[in-house]
Amino acid sequence: MEAASLPLATSRFLSPPATAASCSRTRSVPSARTANQALEARKVPRAQRPSPRRNAVAEVKAAPEPVAALTRFEDVLQTQDCNVILRHFGEIRRWDVLSKVFGWMQEHEMLNIASYSSYFKYLGLSRNAAKALQVYGSIQDQSTRVNVSVCNSLLWCLVKNGRSDSTFKLYDEMIRGGLSPDLFTYSTLLSGCMKLKHGYAKAMELINELNSRGLQMDSVIYGTLLAICASHNYCKEAEVYFQKLKDEGHNPNLFHYSSLLNAYSVSSYYEKAELLMKDLKSSGLTPNKVILTTLLKVYSKGGLFEKAKELLTELEASGFAQDEMAYCILIDALAKAGKIWEATMVFNEMKEKGVKSDGYAFSIMISALHRGGYREEAKKLAKEFEDQNVTYDLVMLNTSLRAYCNTYDTESVMRMLKKMDELNISPDDITFNTLIRYFCKAKVYHLAYKTIEDMHSKGHQLNEELCSEVMIQLGEAGFPSEAFSVYNMMRYSKRTICKSLHEKVLGILVPAGLLKDAYIVIKDNGESISPRSLEKFATQFMISGNINLINDVMKALNHSGWRISQEIFGRAIQRYIQKPDKKQLLLCLLDWMTGQGYSVDSSSRNLLLKNAQFFGQKQLIAEILSKQQAASRITNKLID
């Protein structure tokens, strides 16, 4: 009976031979038991021997030189193994090795869609969007087809690095390429809207597209929308989306509550914030550090400093104030409300409690002291942070630099710049502008100019107001060429600049005798310059400018809309007559004047007739002058 309960194939296998029928009964039972034991044994998984591929992957991961190890196991590893290795170095944040491994995979043609997707993800984490775009460009050059997953990874990388222009350009390429974006695509794009100037309007466009494709908004999309509303001060809209989230059956999580609280903090709606906190607790959620810190922001921005201090005490008791962020929120609000000494007290309490500062609280206090006119105190605080900390971030470096610049502490300024080099921190617009202002105030104009030059060469947007001031100071200090260089850097760093800037630089160049440079300004921007300044330039140029450019200057002046005076023409004619070898240029000028309806005055007419031999024959100049007068009469009638 036991044998009959086994699978059919097993029963047949255990059946005794026909010649041993008399023994079949006694042997069948133990044989069946043996079979059961054998089946049970088969069910126990045997320890698998490590395959050569697994061994190779493990060795590459542990190798001091992973690329060399990859080369050793080139014949063993497959693309999926290389992907495992690539992800390993990404997860442990070894960015240099990550790129080398990917480069090796490229070189040995061991890449697939998953390789690109993973690599873009880790380039996003390592803040290397430029490299990601470079790799994507190589994919396009090779006409390699990519799927939505790869594009999503690259989109995420670009958004993570604040490359909004490239993000939406890639999205447009996806659509043109026939790829259908999914919810992850839209969630990523929406995240990129948070820091866009018109981010809310762009977000609405994306939501309309999402709906038109038949996709349903999920809790992640709603959470991102709430965050966009908060970052762009659309409080009412945030409330609408929060309610819609609930109406569609989604349960708000702490992120949703935090985003709506953040929206309330922008407008200081503390009463609504308190009602929302009651709703949060009634839903069964427990406020975490983020929620309580955001509520602290609501109270602080609303000027409810006593409530904010009570909540800070609660955060401390809950163990949520072990870093400086909560203190920074209150300190910043107090400082901006003009309560500088209350801010100082909270700051000092923070230090006494041993709360670690990465420099943010120091930065807030130093800036607050500076704004309040307490420059020496700001400098002392900057020095205190410097003495206590080896590492700096750019924000703290800029704050300390500003504190030292404001007290004209050149030694400390240079020390900060050296520290920036040592820490390999690239200066930003704030760094450059702080230095430019400092060098100008210290009257070290050549350093101010060099800083602007460095700023421009690194692709930073120049501050027009500041650079205009530097340009004028350079001109007054006797550096007109450098002033003109600053003007050109401003022109080429942005499409449009203030019209008055052209006249300002002209006021530097003409007195300095840099008339050729002044001519370039007028040629490109003559219509933005006043008649008075044009006349000053024209007079000076006819006296001492390059004689070979006189005709070009006349054309530029006429093109500006300014009607050239006969006195200017008279000066030009005098210059030409003094140079017999410039006869052809004078004839060209007289011919051009005829075509534009200009004529010479009696003084210049007599001068030309008196020097008729200059032209070879008197009849030629008489004919030219006659044509001029006729053309001038026609022009005057048209004007009248």
XYZ file of C-alpha atoms in Angstrom:
640
model
C 0.000 0.000 0.000
C 2.869 2.338 0.718
C 4.238 1.718 -2.734
C 0.908 2.520 -4.322
C 0.916 6.000 -2.759
C 4.092 7.000 -4.595
C 4.132 8.595 -7.997
C 3.542 6.184 -10.861
C 7.012 6.348 -12.257
C 8.526 5.626 -8.861
C 6.209 2.609 -8.341
C 7.281 1.068 -11.610
C 10.883 1.664 -10.822
C 10.484 -0.188 -7.498
C 8.467 -3.148 -8.884
C 10.360 -6.444 -8.438
C 11.201 -8.643 -11.429
C 8.458 -11.154 -12.437
C 10.643 -14.141 -11.595
C 10.764 -13.135 -7.934
C 7.030 -13.018 -7.318
C 7.252 -14.979 -4.095
C 9.513 -12.325 -2.600
C 7.702 -9.290 -3.898
C 5.588 -8.679 -0.796
C 8.444 -8.743 1.682
C 10.676 -6.453 -0.388
C 8.101 -3.908 -1.442
C 7.722 -2.116 1.897
C 11.366 -1.434 2.676
C 11.952 -0.503 -0.943
C 9.146 2.065 -0.773
C 10.598 3.587 2.394
C 13.956 3.805 0.719
C 12.324 5.582 -2.180
C 10.666 8.108 0.157
C 14.012 8.807 1.786
C 15.594 9.253 -1.611
C 12.897 11.733 -2.636
C 13.320 13.713 0.583
C 17.061 13.781 0.020
C 16.522 15.239 -3.421
C 14.467 18.096 -1.958
C 17.382 19.287 0.221
C 19.338 21.825 -1.862
C 22.909 20.907 -2.371
C 25.587 23.492 -1.758
C 26.412 24.903 -5.175
C 29.984 25.196 -6.170
C 31.003 28.757 -6.954
C 31.019 29.185 -10.721
C 34.028 30.720 -12.457
C 31.912 33.810 -13.222
C 30.937 34.288 -9.576
C 34.533 33.901 -8.511
C 35.618 36.437 -11.105
C 33.016 38.988 -9.957
C 34.089 38.572 -6.329
C 37.773 38.979 -7.190
C 37.171 42.110 -9.235
C 35.148 43.649 -6.390
C 37.939 42.981 -3.919
C 40.842 43.851 -6.232
C 42.945 46.940 -5.439
C 43.018 47.600 -9.199
C 39.543 46.581 -10.456
C 40.218 47.466 -14.111
C 43.304 45.272 -14.218
C 41.262 42.459 -12.657
C 38.552 42.921 -15.295
C 41.148 42.466 -17.997
C 42.370 39.220 -16.368
C 38.847 37.795 -16.363
C 37.775 39.209 -19.722
C 37.135 35.747 -21.189
C 35.086 34.652 -18.165
C 32.838 37.627 -17.445
C 29.664 38.465 -19.302
C 27.868 41.802 -19.596
C 25.489 41.072 -16.708
C 28.501 40.277 -14.494
C 30.078 43.610 -15.396
C 26.810 45.321 -14.504
C 26.958 43.717 -11.046
C 30.494 45.053 -10.632
C 29.478 48.507 -11.888
C 26.586 48.709 -9.427
C 28.847 47.532 -6.589
C 31.244 50.451 -6.984
C 28.301 52.808 -7.384
C 26.717 51.640 -4.135
C 29.952 52.110 -2.172
C 30.392 55.572 -3.743
C 33.749 54.912 -5.375
C 33.092 57.298 -8.233
C 36.568 57.187 -9.771
C 36.500 53.385 -9.998
C 32.904 53.492 -11.264
C 33.908 55.588 -14.277
C 36.968 53.430 -14.973
C 34.866 50.265 -14.905
C 32.307 51.818 -17.254
C 35.112 52.950 -19.560
C 36.483 49.411 -19.639
C 33.029 48.066 -20.447
C 32.703 50.569 -23.291
C 36.100 49.684 -24.687
C 35.350 45.933 -24.616
C 31.767 46.339 -25.913
C 30.249 44.796 -22.795
C 27.346 47.195 -22.342
C 23.596 46.821 -22.475
C 20.597 48.986 -21.597
C 20.953 48.158 -17.888
C 24.577 49.348 -17.946
C 23.638 52.815 -19.139
C 20.676 53.056 -16.766
C 22.824 52.193 -13.733
C 25.687 54.452 -14.777
C 23.440 57.487 -15.242
C 21.928 56.886 -11.816
C 25.311 56.916 -10.106
C 26.549 59.906 -12.114
C 23.532 61.729 -10.722
C 24.510 60.810 -7.186
C 28.116 61.869 -7.810
C 26.974 65.239 -9.208
C 28.503 64.605 -12.616
C 25.727 65.485 -15.049
C 28.267 66.701 -17.618
C 29.727 63.196 -17.870
C 26.231 61.712 -18.197
C 25.427 64.027 -21.105
C 28.742 63.141 -22.719
C 27.972 59.416 -22.494
C 24.451 59.990 -23.811
C 25.969 61.888 -26.738
C 28.141 58.867 -27.553
C 25.014 56.676 -27.547
C 23.385 58.997 -30.073
C 26.524 59.038 -32.245
C 26.434 55.236 -32.359
C 22.697 55.260 -33.151
C 22.145 52.922 -30.190
C 18.473 52.543 -29.306
C 17.566 53.385 -25.722
C 14.397 52.686 -23.794
C 12.370 54.713 -21.320
C 14.315 53.270 -18.388
C 17.633 54.666 -19.650
C 16.090 58.075 -20.389
C 14.456 58.118 -16.956
C 17.812 57.493 -15.300
C 19.412 60.303 -17.273
C 16.483 62.622 -16.532
C 16.862 61.877 -12.831
C 20.608 62.582 -13.065
C 19.997 65.945 -14.748
C 17.279 66.987 -12.282
C 19.479 65.960 -9.356
C 22.165 68.289 -10.694
C 19.843 71.206 -11.470
C 20.267 70.959 -15.256
C 16.705 71.970 -16.098
C 17.418 73.065 -19.695
C 19.029 69.734 -20.542
C 16.268 67.879 -18.701
C 13.423 69.229 -20.808
C 15.501 69.041 -23.988
C 15.984 65.309 -23.351
C 12.269 64.913 -22.667
C 11.470 66.510 -26.040
C 13.911 64.093 -27.699
C 12.140 61.175 -26.000
C 8.792 62.274 -27.429
C 10.234 62.835 -30.918
C 11.898 59.421 -30.730
C 8.558 57.729 -30.120
C 9.170 56.768 -26.496
C 6.153 56.838 -24.192
C 6.919 58.495 -20.850
C 5.695 56.716 -17.732
C 4.822 57.918 -14.226
C 8.488 57.864 -13.205
C 9.285 60.169 -16.147
C 6.655 62.672 -15.088
C 7.559 62.423 -11.409
C 11.189 63.207 -12.286
C 10.264 66.111 -14.561
C 7.963 67.532 -11.912
C 10.812 67.403 -9.389
C 12.808 69.535 -11.814
C 10.050 72.176 -11.729
C 10.656 73.008 -8.066
C 13.538 75.371 -8.777
C 12.362 76.723 -12.134
C 11.329 80.361 -12.233
C 7.926 79.470 -13.683
C 7.940 75.971 -12.254
C 4.269 75.813 -11.302
C 3.088 76.689 -14.821
C 5.458 74.084 -16.290
C 4.206 71.521 -13.780
C 0.617 72.139 -14.920
C 1.669 71.495 -18.531
C 3.173 68.166 -17.494
C 0.089 67.181 -15.492
C -2.093 67.890 -18.537
C 0.198 65.723 -20.681
C 0.141 62.966 -18.075
C -3.669 62.959 -18.051
C -3.888 63.053 -21.845
C -1.779 59.873 -21.997
C -4.242 58.075 -19.747
C -1.867 57.867 -16.786
C -3.266 58.144 -13.268
C -1.689 60.421 -10.698
C -0.343 58.472 -7.731
C 0.692 59.564 -4.248
C 4.257 60.257 -5.437
C 3.037 62.666 -8.124
C 0.771 64.385 -5.595
C 3.663 64.687 -3.154
C 5.834 66.328 -5.797
C 3.025 68.714 -6.748
C 2.627 69.750 -3.119
C 6.358 70.435 -2.905
C 6.193 72.543 -6.102
C 3.295 74.555 -4.678
C 5.282 75.143 -1.485
C 8.419 76.260 -3.346
C 6.448 78.710 -5.519
C 4.107 80.066 -2.819
C 0.913 78.504 -4.199
C -0.642 77.759 -0.831
C -4.296 77.503 -1.918
C -3.383 75.191 -4.787
C -1.435 72.995 -2.345
C -4.553 72.684 -0.197
C -6.610 71.685 -3.263
C -4.133 68.949 -4.236
C -3.924 67.683 -0.669
C -7.708 67.298 -0.545
C -7.760 65.722 -4.019
C -5.162 63.226 -2.828
C -7.528 62.176 -0.050
C -10.613 62.161 -2.296
C -8.945 59.723 -4.693
C -8.369 57.249 -1.873
C -4.700 57.879 -1.212
C -3.567 58.079 2.393
C -1.340 61.135 2.930
C 2.032 60.244 4.386
C 4.462 62.383 6.346
C 5.986 63.783 3.157
C 2.589 65.096 2.002
C 1.936 66.704 5.384
C 5.437 68.176 5.449
C 5.031 69.716 1.973
C 1.710 71.345 2.885
C 3.211 72.607 6.142
C 6.056 74.077 4.112
C 3.519 75.902 1.947
C 1.972 77.319 5.111
C 5.393 78.436 6.335
C 5.926 80.607 3.234
C 2.763 82.576 3.998
C 3.064 82.231 7.799
C -0.323 80.481 8.121
C 0.358 79.154 11.609
C -3.348 78.585 12.434
C -3.786 76.360 9.380
C -0.521 74.631 10.266
C -1.822 73.772 13.748
C -5.074 72.369 12.285
C -3.027 70.285 9.871
C -0.990 68.904 12.763
C -4.220 67.788 14.455
C -5.294 66.088 11.216
C -1.906 64.353 10.997
C -2.157 62.958 14.508
C -5.798 61.885 14.069
C -4.789 59.903 10.977
C -2.524 57.748 13.162
C 0.773 59.236 12.022
C 3.457 60.338 14.472
C 5.220 63.650 13.765
C 8.852 63.053 12.943
C 11.830 65.385 12.897
C 10.992 66.811 9.474
C 7.393 67.606 10.441
C 8.322 69.296 13.718
C 11.167 71.222 12.084
C 8.797 72.441 9.362
C 6.297 73.529 12.018
C 9.143 75.413 13.696
C 9.690 77.186 10.383
C 5.985 78.152 10.304
C 6.189 79.698 13.779
C 9.537 81.396 13.116
C 8.516 82.966 9.807
C 5.240 84.054 11.370
C 7.062 85.900 14.138
C 5.688 83.592 16.859
C 9.059 83.358 18.528
C 7.833 82.167 21.923
C 5.995 79.256 20.312
C 9.059 78.593 18.205
C 11.262 78.456 21.299
C 8.831 76.060 23.017
C 8.852 73.810 19.963
C 12.657 73.941 19.838
C 12.676 72.699 23.440
C 10.350 69.860 22.381
C 12.683 68.993 19.512
C 15.612 68.906 21.933
C 13.717 66.605 24.329
C 12.817 64.255 21.461
C 16.428 64.062 20.299
C 15.566 65.862 17.052
C 17.838 68.857 17.646
C 21.195 67.150 17.620
C 22.218 69.038 14.497
C 22.054 72.773 13.873
C 19.136 72.978 11.420
C 16.361 73.676 13.941
C 18.462 76.352 15.649
C 19.325 77.904 12.282
C 15.638 78.353 11.420
C 14.969 80.295 14.624
C 18.253 82.246 14.533
C 17.661 83.302 10.925
C 14.069 84.441 11.626
C 15.123 86.425 14.706
C 17.974 88.080 12.818
C 15.745 89.040 9.878
C 13.217 90.490 12.341
C 15.960 92.760 13.675
C 16.258 90.836 16.955
C 20.001 90.430 16.575
C 20.800 89.924 20.245
C 18.019 87.356 20.750
C 19.468 85.520 17.731
C 22.895 85.713 19.357
C 21.510 84.213 22.594
C 19.983 81.229 20.738
C 23.250 80.813 18.827
C 25.296 80.820 22.035
C 22.899 78.326 23.650
C 23.384 76.065 20.659
C 27.155 76.181 21.083
C 26.939 75.613 24.862
C 24.854 72.471 24.296
C 27.564 71.105 22.026
C 25.416 71.039 18.902
C 27.667 70.400 15.946
C 27.688 73.113 13.317
C 28.745 72.594 9.712
C 28.978 76.352 9.399
C 25.390 77.187 8.495
C 24.546 78.729 11.880
C 27.851 80.607 11.868
C 27.106 81.843 8.362
C 23.679 83.152 9.418
C 25.089 84.950 12.457
C 28.053 86.439 10.609
C 25.743 87.772 7.877
C 23.298 89.100 10.484
C 26.055 90.906 12.370
C 27.325 92.376 9.118
C 23.851 93.635 8.150
C 23.467 95.140 11.617
C 26.728 97.051 11.256
C 28.636 94.886 13.773
C 31.528 94.208 11.423
C 34.214 93.523 14.006
C 31.927 91.019 15.759
C 31.259 89.348 12.405
C 34.993 89.097 11.765
C 35.639 87.575 15.229
C 32.961 84.965 14.651
C 34.438 84.080 11.264
C 37.860 83.652 12.897
C 36.304 81.491 15.649
C 34.834 79.120 13.075
C 38.114 79.065 11.165
C 40.056 78.120 14.294
C 37.622 75.333 15.198
C 37.141 73.775 11.773
C 39.459 72.300 9.198
C 36.842 71.781 6.500
C 34.691 74.432 4.864
C 31.911 74.471 2.332
C 31.420 77.224 -0.228
C 28.669 78.976 1.758
C 30.817 79.310 4.855
C 33.860 80.330 2.847
C 31.860 83.087 1.175
C 30.466 84.266 4.519
C 33.882 84.370 6.168
C 35.379 86.023 3.114
C 32.736 88.750 3.237
C 33.359 89.313 6.956
C 37.098 89.751 6.370
C 36.561 91.955 3.311
C 34.239 94.265 5.239
C 36.942 94.911 7.832
C 39.705 95.274 5.208
C 41.586 92.321 6.677
C 43.678 91.561 3.590
C 45.717 88.854 5.302
C 42.588 86.902 6.218
C 41.097 87.435 2.738
C 44.186 85.890 1.160
C 44.080 83.067 3.701
C 40.488 82.283 2.703
C 41.439 82.229 -0.981
C 44.323 79.889 -0.235
C 42.008 77.638 1.787
C 39.614 77.562 -1.160
C 42.440 76.307 -3.386
C 43.562 73.738 -0.827
C 40.022 72.356 -0.469
C 39.552 72.411 -4.249
C 36.388 74.527 -3.903
C 35.393 76.421 -7.036
C 34.313 80.035 -6.458
C 30.769 81.040 -7.392
C 29.204 84.389 -8.330
C 29.059 85.452 -4.664
C 32.773 84.748 -4.188
C 33.788 86.735 -7.248
C 31.508 89.695 -6.547
C 32.665 89.871 -2.913
C 36.287 90.020 -4.058
C 35.582 92.581 -6.794
C 33.890 94.917 -4.300
C 36.703 94.454 -1.807
C 39.498 95.184 -4.299
C 37.684 98.297 -5.522
C 37.180 99.631 -1.984
C 40.830 98.894 -1.249
C 41.706 100.714 -4.519
C 43.563 97.674 -5.808
C 42.012 98.110 -9.235
C 44.271 95.743 -11.148
C 43.137 92.902 -8.846
C 39.501 93.892 -9.337
C 40.052 93.726 -13.097
C 41.837 90.364 -12.877
C 38.964 88.961 -10.785
C 36.385 90.075 -13.367
C 38.536 88.552 -16.089
C 38.757 85.270 -14.170
C 35.021 85.307 -13.481
C 34.237 85.837 -17.165
C 36.672 83.140 -18.347
C 34.981 80.597 -16.060
C 31.590 81.322 -17.619
C 29.974 83.175 -14.710
C 27.352 85.847 -15.317
C 28.829 89.260 -14.596
C 27.004 91.643 -12.289
C 26.389 94.586 -14.626
C 25.937 97.207 -11.918
C 29.096 96.165 -10.094
C 31.192 95.799 -13.253
C 29.965 99.159 -14.549
C 31.183 100.722 -11.309
C 34.542 98.968 -11.674
C 34.798 100.105 -15.293
C 34.360 103.757 -14.277
C 36.823 103.409 -11.397
C 39.403 101.847 -13.712
C 38.951 104.745 -16.115
C 39.348 107.345 -13.360
C 42.404 105.521 -11.999
C 44.149 105.701 -15.375
C 43.406 102.226 -16.734
C 41.209 102.959 -19.809
C 42.234 99.799 -21.692
C 41.233 97.614 -18.761
C 37.965 99.580 -18.477
C 37.238 98.828 -22.156
C 38.012 95.136 -21.557
C 35.475 95.052 -18.713
C 32.929 96.678 -21.054
C 33.553 94.004 -23.689
C 33.283 91.187 -21.160
C 29.899 92.531 -20.083
C 28.791 92.805 -23.713
C 29.736 89.238 -24.531
C 28.513 87.683 -21.291
C 24.858 88.631 -21.860
C 22.679 89.543 -24.822
C 21.586 92.991 -23.678
C 23.155 95.506 -21.353
C 22.000 98.878 -20.071
C 22.154 101.483 -22.863
C 23.845 104.002 -20.592
C 26.857 101.699 -20.361
C 27.879 102.503 -23.949
C 27.995 106.213 -23.206
C 29.873 105.609 -19.949
C 32.663 103.704 -21.671
C 32.782 106.318 -24.420
C 33.353 108.925 -21.706
C 36.453 106.951 -20.657
C 37.883 106.134 -24.082
C 37.648 109.528 -25.834
C 39.553 111.565 -23.188
C 42.153 108.768 -23.025
C 42.688 108.969 -26.781
C 41.553 105.371 -27.401
C 39.595 106.537 -30.426
C 39.692 103.294 -32.368
C 38.056 101.488 -29.437
C 35.564 104.347 -29.129
C 34.728 103.930 -32.828
C 33.871 100.255 -32.197
C 31.436 101.298 -29.447
C 29.719 103.817 -31.744
C 29.672 101.471 -34.713
C 27.757 98.837 -32.723
C 25.682 101.038 -30.418
C 25.595 104.569 -31.858
C 21.812 104.845 -31.566
C 22.098 104.462 -27.760
C 24.535 107.369 -27.386
C 23.551 111.025 -26.909
C 24.267 113.598 -29.668
C 26.542 115.486 -27.275
C 28.792 112.468 -26.740
C 28.762 111.648 -30.453
C 29.899 115.188 -31.262
C 32.733 115.033 -28.717
C 33.930 111.764 -30.207
C 33.596 112.986 -33.801
C 35.504 116.212 -33.084
C 38.339 114.363 -31.362
C 38.533 111.695 -34.055
C 38.772 114.239 -36.900
C 41.642 115.898 -35.024
C 43.732 112.889 -34.018
C 42.001 109.655 -35.027
C 43.328 107.176 -37.585
C 42.950 108.998 -40.908
C 42.253 105.732 -42.729
C 39.116 105.228 -40.613
C 37.597 108.704 -41.059
C 35.183 107.639 -43.792
C 34.092 104.595 -41.775
C 33.540 106.793 -38.741
C 31.384 109.169 -40.810
C 29.201 106.269 -41.929
C 28.852 104.979 -38.358
C 27.896 108.439 -37.090
C 25.314 108.844 -39.838
C 23.935 105.357 -39.181
C 23.391 106.284 -35.511
C 20.774 108.811 -36.625
C 22.889 111.830 -35.745
C 23.065 114.499 -38.463
C 26.784 115.221 -38.939
C 27.617 118.898 -38.670
C 29.500 120.827 -41.366
C 32.151 121.635 -38.781
C 32.976 117.899 -38.498
C 33.192 117.558 -42.275
C 35.405 120.657 -42.362
C 37.862 119.107 -39.875
C 37.975 115.889 -41.907
C 38.663 117.787 -45.140
C 41.497 119.718 -43.469
C 43.076 116.398 -42.324
C 42.893 114.948 -45.830
C 44.317 118.026 -47.582
C 47.304 117.878 -45.229
C 47.957 114.348 -46.575
C 48.155 114.452 -50.410
C 48.488 110.668 -50.547
C 44.942 110.373 -49.093
C 43.362 112.040 -52.183
C 41.252 108.996 -53.032
C 39.798 108.817 -49.497
C 38.781 112.501 -49.727
C 37.086 111.931 -53.077
C 35.207 108.953 -51.606
C 34.091 111.079 -48.662
C 32.821 113.881 -50.910
C 31.005 111.382 -53.115
C 29.400 109.703 -50.057
C 28.304 113.120 -48.724
C 26.512 113.792 -52.010
C 24.645 110.485 -51.767
C 23.540 111.251 -48.184
C 22.435 114.832 -48.949
C 25.330 116.482 -47.129
C 27.267 119.490 -48.451
C 30.318 121.375 -47.234
C 30.098 124.905 -45.845
C 31.603 127.943 -47.584
C 34.829 127.715 -45.612
C 35.459 124.086 -46.650
C 34.307 124.883 -50.208
C 36.901 127.661 -50.529
C 39.569 125.390 -49.033
C 38.818 122.684 -51.593
C 38.866 125.118 -54.532
C 42.076 126.692 -53.264
C 43.715 123.244 -53.209
C 42.204 122.050 -56.494
C 45.653 120.904 -57.650
C 45.362 118.296 -54.932
C 42.857 116.539 -57.232
C 44.797 116.999 -60.438
C 42.318 119.359 -62.117
C 40.089 122.188 -60.843
C 37.059 121.160 -62.938
C 36.727 117.837 -61.030
C 36.271 119.438 -57.605
C 33.900 122.074 -59.011
C 31.631 119.318 -60.393
C 31.620 117.445 -57.077
C 30.731 120.578 -55.118
C 27.954 121.423 -57.593
C 26.409 117.953 -57.204
C 26.630 118.323 -53.422
C 24.674 121.553 -53.433
C 21.955 120.096 -55.678
C 21.608 117.000 -53.488
C 21.545 119.139 -50.355
C 18.676 121.279 -51.689
C 16.611 118.169 -52.461
C 17.261 116.749 -48.985
C 16.302 120.029 -47.305
C 13.008 120.165 -49.246
C 12.182 116.609 -48.151
C 12.938 117.474 -44.535
C 10.759 120.604 -44.676
